[in-house]
Amino acid sequence: DGGITQSPKYLFRKEGQNVTLSCEQNLNHDAMYWYRQDPGQGLRLIYYSQIVNDFQKGDIAEGYSVSREKKESFPLTVTSAQKNPTAFYLCASLNSGGNNEQFFGPGTRLTVL
Amino acid sequence: AQSVTQLGSHVSVSEGALVLLRCNYSSSVPPYLFWYVQYPNQGLQLLLKYTSAATLVKGINGFEAEFKKSETSFHLTKPSAHMSDAAEYFCAVIPNQGGKLIFGQGTELSVKP
């Protein structure tokens, strides 16, 4: 079945550590996105990539980094510079030639201890 | 700036009652509009989308939404609520082709027996 996978589902990190969240899609979609979700704030865009080896900052990129070495993979690193990293992180992908519908992964809940 | 406003962060209805979740957007051109549903600790699932074909859009699980340009609204309705409809609902807009997806704050729907 085609879809988006995110791992792990739950992640715990000590303050001051970097951590990488995985996102993989087998939908052959060109574009991929990372969102952060906090209670009462909807989804906010962190980074996005429209093509391999290229990515752009979203609205809240500070303290995060990404790479897009392969079409199917778009990992997100939460660095120690991110002041308040505890949140639910969602990855999405989109077929650029389609109808603008983004498909979402199941999410990773990151908790900083 | 383009924005999406969902009126009411929490809506509670009785089982069998009408569901009405409100969404207003600001856009200078006809946008792409979406409603997504999110169950606890899961990703987002597309309910329905408006892409300038019909103004009344039917989605999954008995939901529908009507695009009203004069009111810049895209309210979500369902004639009869079911317990399984309890979830968080997000309205989202892409203001123009190739633009980024902008989310509303979300509305949590509770269904009382």
mmCIF file of C-alpha atoms in Angstrom:
data_model
loop_
_atom_site.group_PDB
_atom_site.id
_atom_site.type_symbol
_atom_site.label_atom_id
_atom_site.label_comp_id
_atom_site.label_asym_id
_atom_site.label_seq_id
_atom_site.Cartn_x
_atom_site.Cartn_y
_atom_site.Cartn_z
ATOM 1 C CA ASP A 1 0.000 0.000 0.000
ATOM 2 C CA GLY A 2 1.212 3.501 -0.803
ATOM 3 C CA GLY A 3 1.537 5.985 1.984
ATOM 4 C CA ILE A 4 3.685 7.970 4.360
ATOM 5 C CA THR A 5 5.439 6.495 7.351
ATOM 6 C CA GLN A 6 6.897 8.370 10.278
ATOM 7 C CA SER A 7 9.056 6.867 12.940
ATOM 8 C CA PRO A 8 9.170 6.599 15.813
ATOM 9 C CA LYS A 9 5.605 7.218 17.011
ATOM 10 C CA TYR A 10 6.797 8.520 20.384
ATOM 11 C CA LEU A 11 10.210 10.011 21.054
ATOM 12 C CA PHE A 12 11.787 11.251 24.241
ATOM 13 C CA ARG A 13 14.828 13.444 24.338
ATOM 14 C CA LYS A 14 16.901 15.046 26.995
ATOM 15 C CA GLU A 15 17.333 18.784 26.882
ATOM 16 C CA GLY A 16 20.357 19.804 24.827
ATOM 17 C CA GLN A 17 20.300 16.778 22.504
ATOM 18 C CA ASN A 18 19.637 16.784 18.788
ATOM 19 C CA VAL A 19 17.088 14.271 17.499
ATOM 20 C CA THR A 20 16.078 13.222 13.988
ATOM 21 C CA LEU A 21 12.530 12.348 12.968
ATOM 22 C CA SER A 22 12.060 10.081 9.996
ATOM 23 C CA CYS A 23 9.583 10.551 7.153
ATOM 24 C CA GLU A 24 9.343 8.190 4.183
ATOM 25 C CA GLN A 25 6.808 8.104 1.344
ATOM 26 C CA ASN A 26 6.285 5.622 -1.471
ATOM 27 C CA LEU A 27 3.707 7.722 -3.313
ATOM 28 C CA ASN A 28 6.295 9.052 -5.765
ATOM 29 C CA HIS A 29 5.360 12.580 -4.703
ATOM 30 C CA ASP A 30 7.656 15.454 -5.552
ATOM 31 C CA ALA A 31 6.972 17.731 -2.606
ATOM 32 C CA MET A 32 7.274 16.993 1.100
ATOM 33 C CA TYR A 33 6.485 19.056 4.169
ATOM 34 C CA TRP A 34 7.078 19.146 7.916
ATOM 35 C CA TYR A 35 4.528 20.665 10.270
ATOM 36 C CA ARG A 36 4.494 21.228 13.976
ATOM 37 C CA GLN A 37 1.230 20.930 15.891
ATOM 38 C CA ASP A 38 0.609 22.455 19.310
ATOM 39 C CA PRO A 39 -2.724 22.469 21.161
ATOM 40 C CA GLY A 40 -4.958 25.305 19.983
ATOM 41 C CA GLN A 41 -2.521 26.497 17.316
ATOM 42 C CA GLY A 42 -3.320 24.340 14.326
ATOM 43 C CA LEU A 43 -0.436 23.239 12.129
ATOM 44 C CA ARG A 44 2.553 25.431 11.422
ATOM 45 C CA LEU A 45 4.947 24.830 8.551
ATOM 46 C CA ILE A 46 8.573 24.164 9.508
ATOM 47 C CA TYR A 47 10.277 23.257 6.220
ATOM 48 C CA TYR A 48 9.249 22.058 2.802
ATOM 49 C CA SER A 49 10.914 20.578 -0.232
ATOM 50 C CA GLN A 50 9.539 20.651 -3.756
ATOM 51 C CA ILE A 51 12.320 18.639 -5.347
ATOM 52 C CA VAL A 52 15.277 16.482 -4.377
ATOM 53 C CA ASN A 53 18.301 18.387 -3.052
ATOM 54 C CA ASP A 54 16.259 21.542 -2.513
ATOM 55 C CA PHE A 55 14.244 22.791 0.457
ATOM 56 C CA GLN A 56 12.870 26.049 1.843
ATOM 57 C CA LYS A 57 12.156 27.417 5.300
ATOM 58 C CA GLY A 58 8.589 27.583 6.430
ATOM 59 C CA ASP A 59 7.116 29.864 9.064
ATOM 60 C CA ILE A 60 8.930 28.418 12.101
ATOM 61 C CA ALA A 61 12.246 27.000 10.816
ATOM 62 C CA GLU A 62 14.475 28.260 13.645
ATOM 63 C CA GLY A 63 16.023 25.384 15.583
ATOM 64 C CA TYR A 64 15.245 22.806 12.877
ATOM 65 C CA SER A 65 17.137 21.395 9.902
ATOM 66 C CA VAL A 66 16.216 19.058 7.037
ATOM 67 C CA SER A 67 17.739 17.229 4.105
ATOM 68 C CA ARG A 68 16.269 15.834 0.887
ATOM 69 C CA GLU A 69 18.834 13.488 -0.611
ATOM 70 C CA LYS A 70 16.208 11.077 -1.930
ATOM 71 C CA LYS A 71 12.750 11.681 -3.337
ATOM 72 C CA GLU A 72 11.114 9.332 -0.847
ATOM 73 C CA SER A 73 12.806 10.611 2.312
ATOM 74 C CA PHE A 74 12.667 13.949 4.168
ATOM 75 C CA PRO A 75 14.138 13.672 7.675
ATOM 76 C CA LEU A 76 13.748 16.489 10.200
ATOM 77 C CA THR A 77 16.364 17.222 12.841
ATOM 78 C CA VAL A 78 15.279 19.060 15.958
ATOM 79 C CA THR A 79 18.375 20.738 17.277
ATOM 80 C CA SER A 80 19.241 21.901 20.763
ATOM 81 C CA ALA A 81 18.665 25.452 19.512
ATOM 82 C CA GLN A 82 14.909 24.845 19.362
ATOM 83 C CA LYS A 83 13.625 26.509 22.519
ATOM 84 C CA ASN A 84 10.419 24.542 22.968
ATOM 85 C CA PRO A 85 10.607 21.310 20.978
ATOM 86 C CA THR A 86 7.911 19.301 22.760
ATOM 87 C CA ALA A 87 5.132 18.937 20.165
ATOM 88 C CA PHE A 88 3.448 16.644 17.661
ATOM 89 C CA TYR A 89 5.274 16.599 14.317
ATOM 90 C CA LEU A 90 3.520 15.763 11.070
ATOM 91 C CA CYS A 91 5.047 15.001 7.700
ATOM 92 C CA ALA A 92 3.104 15.371 4.462
ATOM 93 C CA SER A 93 3.655 14.920 0.754
ATOM 94 C CA LEU A 94 2.044 16.264 -2.370
ATOM 95 C CA ASN A 95 2.000 15.324 -6.039
ATOM 96 C CA SER A 96 2.975 18.592 -7.681
ATOM 97 C CA GLY A 97 1.066 17.770 -10.842
ATOM 98 C CA GLY A 98 -2.103 16.935 -8.960
ATOM 99 C CA ASN A 99 -4.905 18.816 -7.257
ATOM 100 C CA ASN A 100 -2.962 20.287 -4.341
ATOM 101 C CA GLU A 101 -4.029 17.572 -1.911
ATOM 102 C CA GLN A 102 -1.457 16.880 0.779
ATOM 103 C CA PHE A 103 -1.232 13.395 2.286
ATOM 104 C CA PHE A 104 -0.199 13.137 5.911
ATOM 105 C CA GLY A 105 1.791 10.620 7.908
ATOM 106 C CA PRO A 106 0.691 9.368 11.348
ATOM 107 C CA GLY A 107 2.921 11.806 13.228
ATOM 108 C CA THR A 108 5.670 11.663 15.840
ATOM 109 C CA ARG A 109 5.126 12.961 19.344
ATOM 110 C CA LEU A 110 8.358 14.411 20.693
ATOM 111 C CA THR A 111 8.745 15.039 24.399
ATOM 112 C CA VAL A 112 11.749 16.792 25.860
ATOM 113 C CA LEU A 113 12.515 15.716 29.403
ATOM 114 C CA ALA B 1 -1.721 37.974 4.552
ATOM 115 C CA GLN B 2 -3.874 35.038 3.676
ATOM 116 C CA SER B 3 -5.626 33.448 6.637
ATOM 117 C CA VAL B 4 -8.185 30.935 7.714
ATOM 118 C CA THR B 5 -10.504 31.406 10.670
ATOM 119 C CA GLN B 6 -12.445 28.638 12.311
ATOM 120 C CA LEU B 7 -15.161 29.941 14.587
ATOM 121 C CA GLY B 8 -15.310 27.970 17.812
ATOM 122 C CA SER B 9 -12.420 25.912 19.135
ATOM 123 C CA HIS B 10 -14.884 23.454 20.696
ATOM 124 C CA VAL B 11 -18.282 22.371 19.399
ATOM 125 C CA SER B 12 -20.518 19.899 21.188
ATOM 126 C CA VAL B 13 -23.566 18.223 19.644
ATOM 127 C CA SER B 14 -25.861 15.379 20.569
ATOM 128 C CA GLU B 15 -25.795 12.150 18.619
ATOM 129 C CA GLY B 16 -28.179 12.504 15.666
ATOM 130 C CA ALA B 17 -28.032 16.309 15.658
ATOM 131 C CA LEU B 18 -26.764 18.537 12.874
ATOM 132 C CA VAL B 19 -23.043 19.226 12.793
ATOM 133 C CA LEU B 20 -21.955 22.685 11.627
ATOM 134 C CA LEU B 21 -18.302 23.692 11.757
ATOM 135 C CA ARG B 22 -17.530 27.167 10.491
ATOM 136 C CA CYS B 23 -14.616 28.275 8.349
ATOM 137 C CA ASN B 24 -13.919 31.662 6.783
ATOM 138 C CA TYR B 25 -10.930 32.506 4.651
ATOM 139 C CA SER B 26 -9.302 35.592 3.235
ATOM 140 C CA SER B 27 -8.107 35.369 -0.330
ATOM 141 C CA SER B 28 -8.055 37.750 -3.236
ATOM 142 C CA VAL B 29 -8.640 34.988 -5.770
ATOM 143 C CA PRO B 30 -10.732 31.800 -5.660
ATOM 144 C CA PRO B 31 -8.666 29.464 -3.495
ATOM 145 C CA TYR B 32 -8.332 25.737 -3.027
ATOM 146 C CA LEU B 33 -10.138 24.796 0.195
ATOM 147 C CA PHE B 34 -9.894 21.671 2.304
ATOM 148 C CA TRP B 35 -11.344 20.091 5.405
ATOM 149 C CA TYR B 36 -9.218 17.562 7.273
ATOM 150 C CA VAL B 37 -10.113 15.383 10.266
ATOM 151 C CA GLN B 38 -7.691 14.265 12.959
ATOM 152 C CA TYR B 39 -8.344 11.536 15.511
ATOM 153 C CA PRO B 40 -6.263 11.570 18.707
ATOM 154 C CA ASN B 41 -2.553 10.985 18.159
ATOM 155 C CA GLN B 42 -3.017 10.382 14.450
ATOM 156 C CA GLY B 43 -2.245 12.207 11.250
ATOM 157 C CA LEU B 44 -4.718 14.236 9.207
ATOM 158 C CA GLN B 45 -7.180 12.626 6.834
ATOM 159 C CA LEU B 46 -8.796 14.536 4.002
ATOM 160 C CA LEU B 47 -12.577 14.867 4.357
ATOM 161 C CA LEU B 48 -13.245 16.914 1.240
ATOM 162 C CA LYS B 49 -11.812 19.604 -1.006
ATOM 163 C CA TYR B 50 -13.042 22.465 -3.168
ATOM 164 C CA THR B 51 -11.157 23.043 -6.394
ATOM 165 C CA SER B 52 -13.523 25.386 -8.303
ATOM 166 C CA ALA B 53 -15.716 22.684 -9.831
ATOM 167 C CA ALA B 54 -18.981 22.458 -7.844
ATOM 168 C CA THR B 55 -19.660 24.833 -4.956
ATOM 169 C CA LEU B 56 -21.287 22.067 -2.902
ATOM 170 C CA VAL B 57 -18.684 19.455 -2.152
ATOM 171 C CA LYS B 58 -19.456 16.027 -0.754
ATOM 172 C CA GLY B 59 -16.843 14.191 1.248
ATOM 173 C CA ILE B 60 -16.363 11.023 3.190
ATOM 174 C CA ASN B 61 -18.376 9.898 6.228
ATOM 175 C CA GLY B 62 -21.452 11.895 5.175
ATOM 176 C CA PHE B 63 -19.826 15.334 5.447
ATOM 177 C CA GLU B 64 -20.267 18.110 2.944
ATOM 178 C CA ALA B 65 -19.247 21.739 2.599
ATOM 179 C CA GLU B 66 -20.451 24.655 0.530
ATOM 180 C CA PHE B 67 -18.163 27.263 -0.970
ATOM 181 C CA LYS B 68 -19.750 30.727 -0.743
ATOM 182 C CA LYS B 69 -17.586 33.301 -2.427
ATOM 183 C CA SER B 70 -19.741 36.253 -1.326
ATOM 184 C CA GLU B 71 -19.307 35.228 2.312
ATOM 185 C CA THR B 72 -15.727 33.883 1.917
ATOM 186 C CA SER B 73 -16.919 30.820 3.783
ATOM 187 C CA PHE B 74 -16.527 27.065 3.504
ATOM 188 C CA HIS B 75 -18.564 25.650 6.385
ATOM 189 C CA LEU B 76 -18.608 21.911 7.048
ATOM 190 C CA THR B 77 -21.896 20.147 7.768
ATOM 191 C CA LYS B 78 -23.281 16.712 8.470
ATOM 192 C CA PRO B 79 -27.036 16.135 8.914
ATOM 193 C CA SER B 80 -26.761 13.612 11.747
ATOM 194 C CA ALA B 81 -23.794 13.297 14.107
ATOM 195 C CA HIS B 82 -22.418 9.919 15.074
ATOM 196 C CA MET B 83 -20.263 9.138 18.078
ATOM 197 C CA SER B 84 -17.425 8.220 15.733
ATOM 198 C CA ASP B 85 -17.391 11.809 14.401
ATOM 199 C CA ALA B 86 -15.752 13.034 17.612
ATOM 200 C CA ALA B 87 -12.386 14.383 16.487
ATOM 201 C CA GLU B 88 -10.578 17.586 15.630
ATOM 202 C CA TYR B 89 -11.391 19.237 12.319
ATOM 203 C CA PHE B 90 -9.146 21.579 10.381
ATOM 204 C CA CYS B 91 -10.057 23.923 7.593
ATOM 205 C CA ALA B 92 -7.176 24.773 5.264
ATOM 206 C CA VAL B 93 -6.639 26.929 2.209
ATOM 207 C CA ILE B 94 -4.149 27.207 -0.616
ATOM 208 C CA PRO B 95 -4.663 30.813 -1.712
ATOM 209 C CA ASN B 96 -3.348 30.270 -5.243
ATOM 210 C CA GLN B 97 -1.879 27.553 -7.451
ATOM 211 C CA GLY B 98 1.496 26.509 -6.119
ATOM 212 C CA GLY B 99 1.005 28.257 -2.811
ATOM 213 C CA LYS B 100 1.457 26.812 0.643
ATOM 214 C CA LEU B 101 -1.308 25.189 2.667
ATOM 215 C CA ILE B 102 -2.548 27.451 5.467
ATOM 216 C CA PHE B 103 -4.446 25.884 8.360
ATOM 217 C CA GLY B 104 -7.091 27.204 10.677
ATOM 218 C CA GLN B 105 -6.737 26.714 14.414
ATOM 219 C CA GLY B 106 -8.930 23.637 14.457
ATOM 220 C CA THR B 107 -12.309 22.827 15.990
ATOM 221 C CA GLU B 108 -12.716 19.964 18.407
ATOM 222 C CA LEU B 109 -16.045 18.229 17.918
ATOM 223 C CA SER B 110 -17.598 16.341 20.824
ATOM 224 C CA VAL B 111 -20.641 14.109 20.342
ATOM 225 C CA LYS B 112 -22.854 13.405 23.339
ATOM 226 C CA PRO B 113 -24.921 10.200 23.541
#
